[in-house]
Short mmCIF file of C-alpha atoms in Angstrom, two decimals:
data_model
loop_
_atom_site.label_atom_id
_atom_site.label_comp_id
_atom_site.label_asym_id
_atom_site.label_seq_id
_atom_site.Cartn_x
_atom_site.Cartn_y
_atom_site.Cartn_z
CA UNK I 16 -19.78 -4.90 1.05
CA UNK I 17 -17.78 -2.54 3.63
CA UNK I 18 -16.75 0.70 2.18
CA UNK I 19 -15.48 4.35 3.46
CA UNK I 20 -15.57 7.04 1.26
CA UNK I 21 -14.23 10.62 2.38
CA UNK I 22 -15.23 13.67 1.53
CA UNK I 23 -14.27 17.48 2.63
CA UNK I 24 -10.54 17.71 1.44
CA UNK I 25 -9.03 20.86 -0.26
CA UNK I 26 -6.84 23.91 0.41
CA UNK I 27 -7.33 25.70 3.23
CA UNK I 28 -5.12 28.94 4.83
CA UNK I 29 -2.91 28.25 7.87
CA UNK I 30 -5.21 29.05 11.08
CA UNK I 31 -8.45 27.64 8.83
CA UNK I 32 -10.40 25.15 9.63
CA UNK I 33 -12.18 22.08 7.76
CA UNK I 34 -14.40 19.14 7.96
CA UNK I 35 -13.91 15.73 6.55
CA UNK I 36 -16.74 13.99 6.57
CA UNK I 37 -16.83 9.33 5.93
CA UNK I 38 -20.08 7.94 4.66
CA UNK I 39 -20.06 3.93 5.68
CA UNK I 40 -21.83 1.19 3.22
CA UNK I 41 -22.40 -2.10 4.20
CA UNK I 42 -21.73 -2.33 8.56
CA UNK I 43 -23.09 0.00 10.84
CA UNK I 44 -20.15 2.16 12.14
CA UNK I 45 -21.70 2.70 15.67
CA UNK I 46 -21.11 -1.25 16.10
CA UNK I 47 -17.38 -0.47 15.85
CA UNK I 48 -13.99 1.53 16.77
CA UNK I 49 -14.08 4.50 13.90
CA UNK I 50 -10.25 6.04 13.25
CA UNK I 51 -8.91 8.67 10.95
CA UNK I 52 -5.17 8.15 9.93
CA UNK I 53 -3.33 10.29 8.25
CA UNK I 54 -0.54 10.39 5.48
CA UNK I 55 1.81 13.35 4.69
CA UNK I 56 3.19 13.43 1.40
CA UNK I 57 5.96 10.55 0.65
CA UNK I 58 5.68 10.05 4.50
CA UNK I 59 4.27 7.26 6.58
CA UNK I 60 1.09 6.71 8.45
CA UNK I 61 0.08 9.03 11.64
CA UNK I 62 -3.03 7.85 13.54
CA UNK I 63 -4.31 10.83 14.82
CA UNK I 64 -8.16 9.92 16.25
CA UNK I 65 -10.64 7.36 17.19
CA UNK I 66 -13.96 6.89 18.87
CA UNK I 67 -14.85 4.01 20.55
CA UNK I 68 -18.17 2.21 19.71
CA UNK I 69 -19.63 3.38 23.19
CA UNK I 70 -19.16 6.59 21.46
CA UNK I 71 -17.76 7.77 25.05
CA UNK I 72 -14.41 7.75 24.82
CA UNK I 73 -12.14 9.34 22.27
CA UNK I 74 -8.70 9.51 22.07
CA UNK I 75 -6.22 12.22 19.99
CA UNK I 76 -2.94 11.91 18.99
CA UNK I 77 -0.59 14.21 20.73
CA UNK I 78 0.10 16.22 17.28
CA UNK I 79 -3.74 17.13 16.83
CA UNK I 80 -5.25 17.22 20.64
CA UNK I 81 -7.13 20.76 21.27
CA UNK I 82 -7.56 20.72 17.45
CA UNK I 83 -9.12 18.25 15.84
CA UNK I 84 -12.57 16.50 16.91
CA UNK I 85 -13.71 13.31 16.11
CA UNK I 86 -17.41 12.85 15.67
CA UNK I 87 -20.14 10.42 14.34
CA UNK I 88 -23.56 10.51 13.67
CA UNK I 89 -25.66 7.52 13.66
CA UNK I 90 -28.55 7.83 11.66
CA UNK I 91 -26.32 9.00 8.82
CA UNK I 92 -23.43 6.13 9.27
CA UNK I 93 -20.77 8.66 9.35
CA UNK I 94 -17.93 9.81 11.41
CA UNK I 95 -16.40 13.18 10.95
CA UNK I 96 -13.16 15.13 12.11
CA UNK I 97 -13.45 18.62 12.16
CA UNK I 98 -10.13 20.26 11.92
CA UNK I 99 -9.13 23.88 13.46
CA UNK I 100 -6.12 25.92 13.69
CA UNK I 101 -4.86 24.21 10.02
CA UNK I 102 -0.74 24.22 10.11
CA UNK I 103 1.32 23.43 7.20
CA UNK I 104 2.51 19.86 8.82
CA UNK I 105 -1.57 18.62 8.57
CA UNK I 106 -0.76 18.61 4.84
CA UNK I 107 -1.83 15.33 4.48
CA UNK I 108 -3.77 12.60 2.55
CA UNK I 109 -6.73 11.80 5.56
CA UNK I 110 -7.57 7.95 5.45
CA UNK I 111 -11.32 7.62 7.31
CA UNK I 112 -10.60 3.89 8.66
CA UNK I 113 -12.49 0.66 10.97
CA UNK I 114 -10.89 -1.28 13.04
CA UNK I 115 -12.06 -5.16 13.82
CA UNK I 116 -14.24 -6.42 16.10
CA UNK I 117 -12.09 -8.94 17.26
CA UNK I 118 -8.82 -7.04 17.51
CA UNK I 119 -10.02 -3.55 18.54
CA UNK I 120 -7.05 -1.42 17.40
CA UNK I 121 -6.60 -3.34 13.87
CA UNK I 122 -7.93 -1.87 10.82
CA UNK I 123 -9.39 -3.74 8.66
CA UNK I 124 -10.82 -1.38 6.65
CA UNK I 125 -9.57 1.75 4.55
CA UNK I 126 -11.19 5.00 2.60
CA UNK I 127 -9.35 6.07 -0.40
CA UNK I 128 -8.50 9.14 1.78
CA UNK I 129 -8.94 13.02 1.35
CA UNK I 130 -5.95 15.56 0.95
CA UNK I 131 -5.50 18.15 2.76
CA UNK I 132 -3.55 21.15 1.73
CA UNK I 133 -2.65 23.42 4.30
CA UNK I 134 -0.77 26.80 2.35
CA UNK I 135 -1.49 30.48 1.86
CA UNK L 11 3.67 7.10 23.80
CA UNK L 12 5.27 3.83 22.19
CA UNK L 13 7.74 4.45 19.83
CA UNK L 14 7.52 1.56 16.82
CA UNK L 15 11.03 1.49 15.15
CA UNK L 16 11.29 -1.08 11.82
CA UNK L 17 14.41 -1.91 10.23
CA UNK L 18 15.78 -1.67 7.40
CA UNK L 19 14.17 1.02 6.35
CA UNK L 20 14.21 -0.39 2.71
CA UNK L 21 15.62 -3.59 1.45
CA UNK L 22 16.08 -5.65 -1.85
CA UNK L 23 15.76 -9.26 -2.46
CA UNK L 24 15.32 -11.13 -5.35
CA UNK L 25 12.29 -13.18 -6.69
CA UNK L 26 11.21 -16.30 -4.63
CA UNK L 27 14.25 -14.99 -2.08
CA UNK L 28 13.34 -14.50 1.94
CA UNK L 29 12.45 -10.73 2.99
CA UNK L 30 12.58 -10.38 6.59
CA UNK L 31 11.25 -6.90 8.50
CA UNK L 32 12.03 -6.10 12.02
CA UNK L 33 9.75 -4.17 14.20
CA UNK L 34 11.00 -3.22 17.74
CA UNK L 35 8.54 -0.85 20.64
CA UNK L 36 10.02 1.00 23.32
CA UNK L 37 7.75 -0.83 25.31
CA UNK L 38 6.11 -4.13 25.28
CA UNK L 39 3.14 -4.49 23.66
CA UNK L 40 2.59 -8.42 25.34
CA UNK L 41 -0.80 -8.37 27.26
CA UNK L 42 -0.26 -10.69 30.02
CA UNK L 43 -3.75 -11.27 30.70
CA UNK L 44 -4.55 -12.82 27.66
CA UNK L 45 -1.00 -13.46 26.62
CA UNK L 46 -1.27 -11.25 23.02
CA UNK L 47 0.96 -9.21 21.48
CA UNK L 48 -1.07 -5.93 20.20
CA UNK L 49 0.80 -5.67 16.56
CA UNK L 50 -0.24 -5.55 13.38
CA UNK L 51 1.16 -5.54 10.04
CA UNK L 52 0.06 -3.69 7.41
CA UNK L 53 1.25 -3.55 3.34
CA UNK L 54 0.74 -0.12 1.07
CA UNK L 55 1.06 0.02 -2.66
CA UNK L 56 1.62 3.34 -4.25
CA UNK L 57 -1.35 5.33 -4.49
CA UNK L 58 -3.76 2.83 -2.17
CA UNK L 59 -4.78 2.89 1.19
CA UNK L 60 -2.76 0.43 3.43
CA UNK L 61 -3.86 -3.28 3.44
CA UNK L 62 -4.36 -5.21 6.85
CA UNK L 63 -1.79 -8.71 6.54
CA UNK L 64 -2.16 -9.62 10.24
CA UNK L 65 -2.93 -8.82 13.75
CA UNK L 66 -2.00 -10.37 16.83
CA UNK L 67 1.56 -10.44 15.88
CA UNK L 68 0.71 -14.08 13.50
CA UNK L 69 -2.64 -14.41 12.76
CA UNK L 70 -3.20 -14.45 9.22
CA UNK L 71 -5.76 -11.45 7.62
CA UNK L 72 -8.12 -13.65 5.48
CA UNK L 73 -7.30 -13.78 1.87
CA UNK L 74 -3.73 -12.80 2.70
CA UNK L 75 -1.19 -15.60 1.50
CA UNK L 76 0.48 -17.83 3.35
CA UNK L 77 4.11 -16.10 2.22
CA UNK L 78 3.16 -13.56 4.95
CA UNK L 79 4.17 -14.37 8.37
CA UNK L 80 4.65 -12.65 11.45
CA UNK L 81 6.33 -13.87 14.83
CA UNK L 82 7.85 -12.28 18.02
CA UNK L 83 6.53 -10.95 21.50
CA UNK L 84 6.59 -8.46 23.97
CA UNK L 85 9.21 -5.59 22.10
CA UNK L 86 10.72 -7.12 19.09
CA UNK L 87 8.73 -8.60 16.11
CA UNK L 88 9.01 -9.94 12.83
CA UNK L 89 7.17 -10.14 9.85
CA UNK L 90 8.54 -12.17 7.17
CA UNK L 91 7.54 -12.61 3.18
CA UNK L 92 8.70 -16.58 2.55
CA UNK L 93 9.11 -16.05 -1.07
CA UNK L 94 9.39 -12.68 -2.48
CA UNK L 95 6.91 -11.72 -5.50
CA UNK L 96 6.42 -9.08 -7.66
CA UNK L 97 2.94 -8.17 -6.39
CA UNK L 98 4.93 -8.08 -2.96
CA UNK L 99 6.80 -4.72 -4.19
CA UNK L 100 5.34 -2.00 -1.31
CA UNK L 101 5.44 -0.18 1.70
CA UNK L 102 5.37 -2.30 4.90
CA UNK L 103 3.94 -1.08 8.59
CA UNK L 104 4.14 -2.37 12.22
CA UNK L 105 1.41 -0.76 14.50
CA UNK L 106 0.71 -1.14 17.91
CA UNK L 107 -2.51 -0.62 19.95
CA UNK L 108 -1.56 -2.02 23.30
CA UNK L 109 -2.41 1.63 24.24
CA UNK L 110 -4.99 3.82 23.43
CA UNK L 111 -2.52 6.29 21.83
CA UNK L 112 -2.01 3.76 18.45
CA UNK L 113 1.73 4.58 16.87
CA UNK L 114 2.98 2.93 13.65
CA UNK L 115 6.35 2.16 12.41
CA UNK L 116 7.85 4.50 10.17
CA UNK L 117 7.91 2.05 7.04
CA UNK L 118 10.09 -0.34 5.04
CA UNK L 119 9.91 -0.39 1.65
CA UNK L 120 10.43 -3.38 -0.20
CA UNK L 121 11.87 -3.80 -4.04
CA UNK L 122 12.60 -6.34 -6.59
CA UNK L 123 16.99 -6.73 -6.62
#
């Protein structure tokens, strides 16, 4: 049985930093596209991030580029995004998400999702 | 980027009445060499992550039911709920990822006239 569960939300200080971590049950995330999307509050969806399966390429969202990095490691099944330079406008619930083999760019599967709280 | 605009941005129909939801990109997402549209569809319920309905503009997530339909190419799309239930009450997204910069639709909420 797939599942995504994220970890590493909380408050954090405009100008902090944090890192969301997504531990992955039941595929092996290496085998797919890996995405974070992210939810402000009563807002819609943002993608901000994936990684490719190659694990070569990586592409950011205009809003987050220079900021956030996307990361994985294998032998733990888990993909990461480690977030710098916090504003208040990351406030957000972060969704850790896979997309299908079939239709790279679909996702298939969700986390729960992390908030993020960016105030001082 | 592409921008995904949907329309209305909230509607309300009545049980076992049509809902229709109209998804238009500033550019087309139609990839000629395989002749697919990149779009997905997507349906949120408060307090859940978002739930794939389809992808490739029609085809049909598994388990989803057959009320949910999607149609259209290139820039303007569709997705349509046949017969309105109660369980249908949510938030729904269009999403592209004809490019590697993935944009989503800003949302239409459904409701129960």
């Amino acid at each position: 049985q797939v599942q995504l569960v994220e970890s590493g939300g909380g408050l954090v200080k405009p100008g902090g930093s944090l890192r969301l971590s997504c531990a992955a049950s039941g595929f092996t995330l290496s085998d797919y596209y890996m995405s974070w999307v992210r939810q402000a509050p009563g807002k819609g969806l943002e993608w901000i991030s994936y990684i490719r399966s190659s694990g070569d390429d990586i592409f950011y969202a205009d809003s987050v580029k220079g900021r956030f990095t996307i990361s994985r490691d294998s032998a733990k099944n888990s993909l990461y995004l480690q977030m710098n330079s916090l504003r208040g406008e990351d406030t957000a619930v972060y969704y850790c998400a896979r997309t299908m083999l079939r239709a790279p760019g679909t996702i298939d599967y969700w986390g729960q999702g992390t908030l993020v709280t960016v105030s001082s | 980027d592409i921008v995904m605009t949907q329309s209305p941005d909230s509607l309300a129909v009545s049980l076992g009445e049509r809902a229709t939801i109209n998804c238009k990109s500033s550019q087309s997402v139609l990839y000629s060499s395989n002749n697919r549209n990149y779009l997905a569809w997507y349906q949120q319920k408060p307090g859940q992550p978002p739930k794939l309905l389809l992808y490739w503009a029609s085809t049909r997530e598994s388990g989803v039911p057959d009320r949910f339909s999607g149609s259209g190419s290139g820039t303007d799309f569709t997705l349509t709920i046949s017969s309105l239930q109660a369980d249908d009450v949510a938030v729904y997204y269009c999403q592209q990822y004809y490019t590697t910069l993935w944009t989503f639709g800003q949302g239409t909420k459904v409701e129960i006239k």
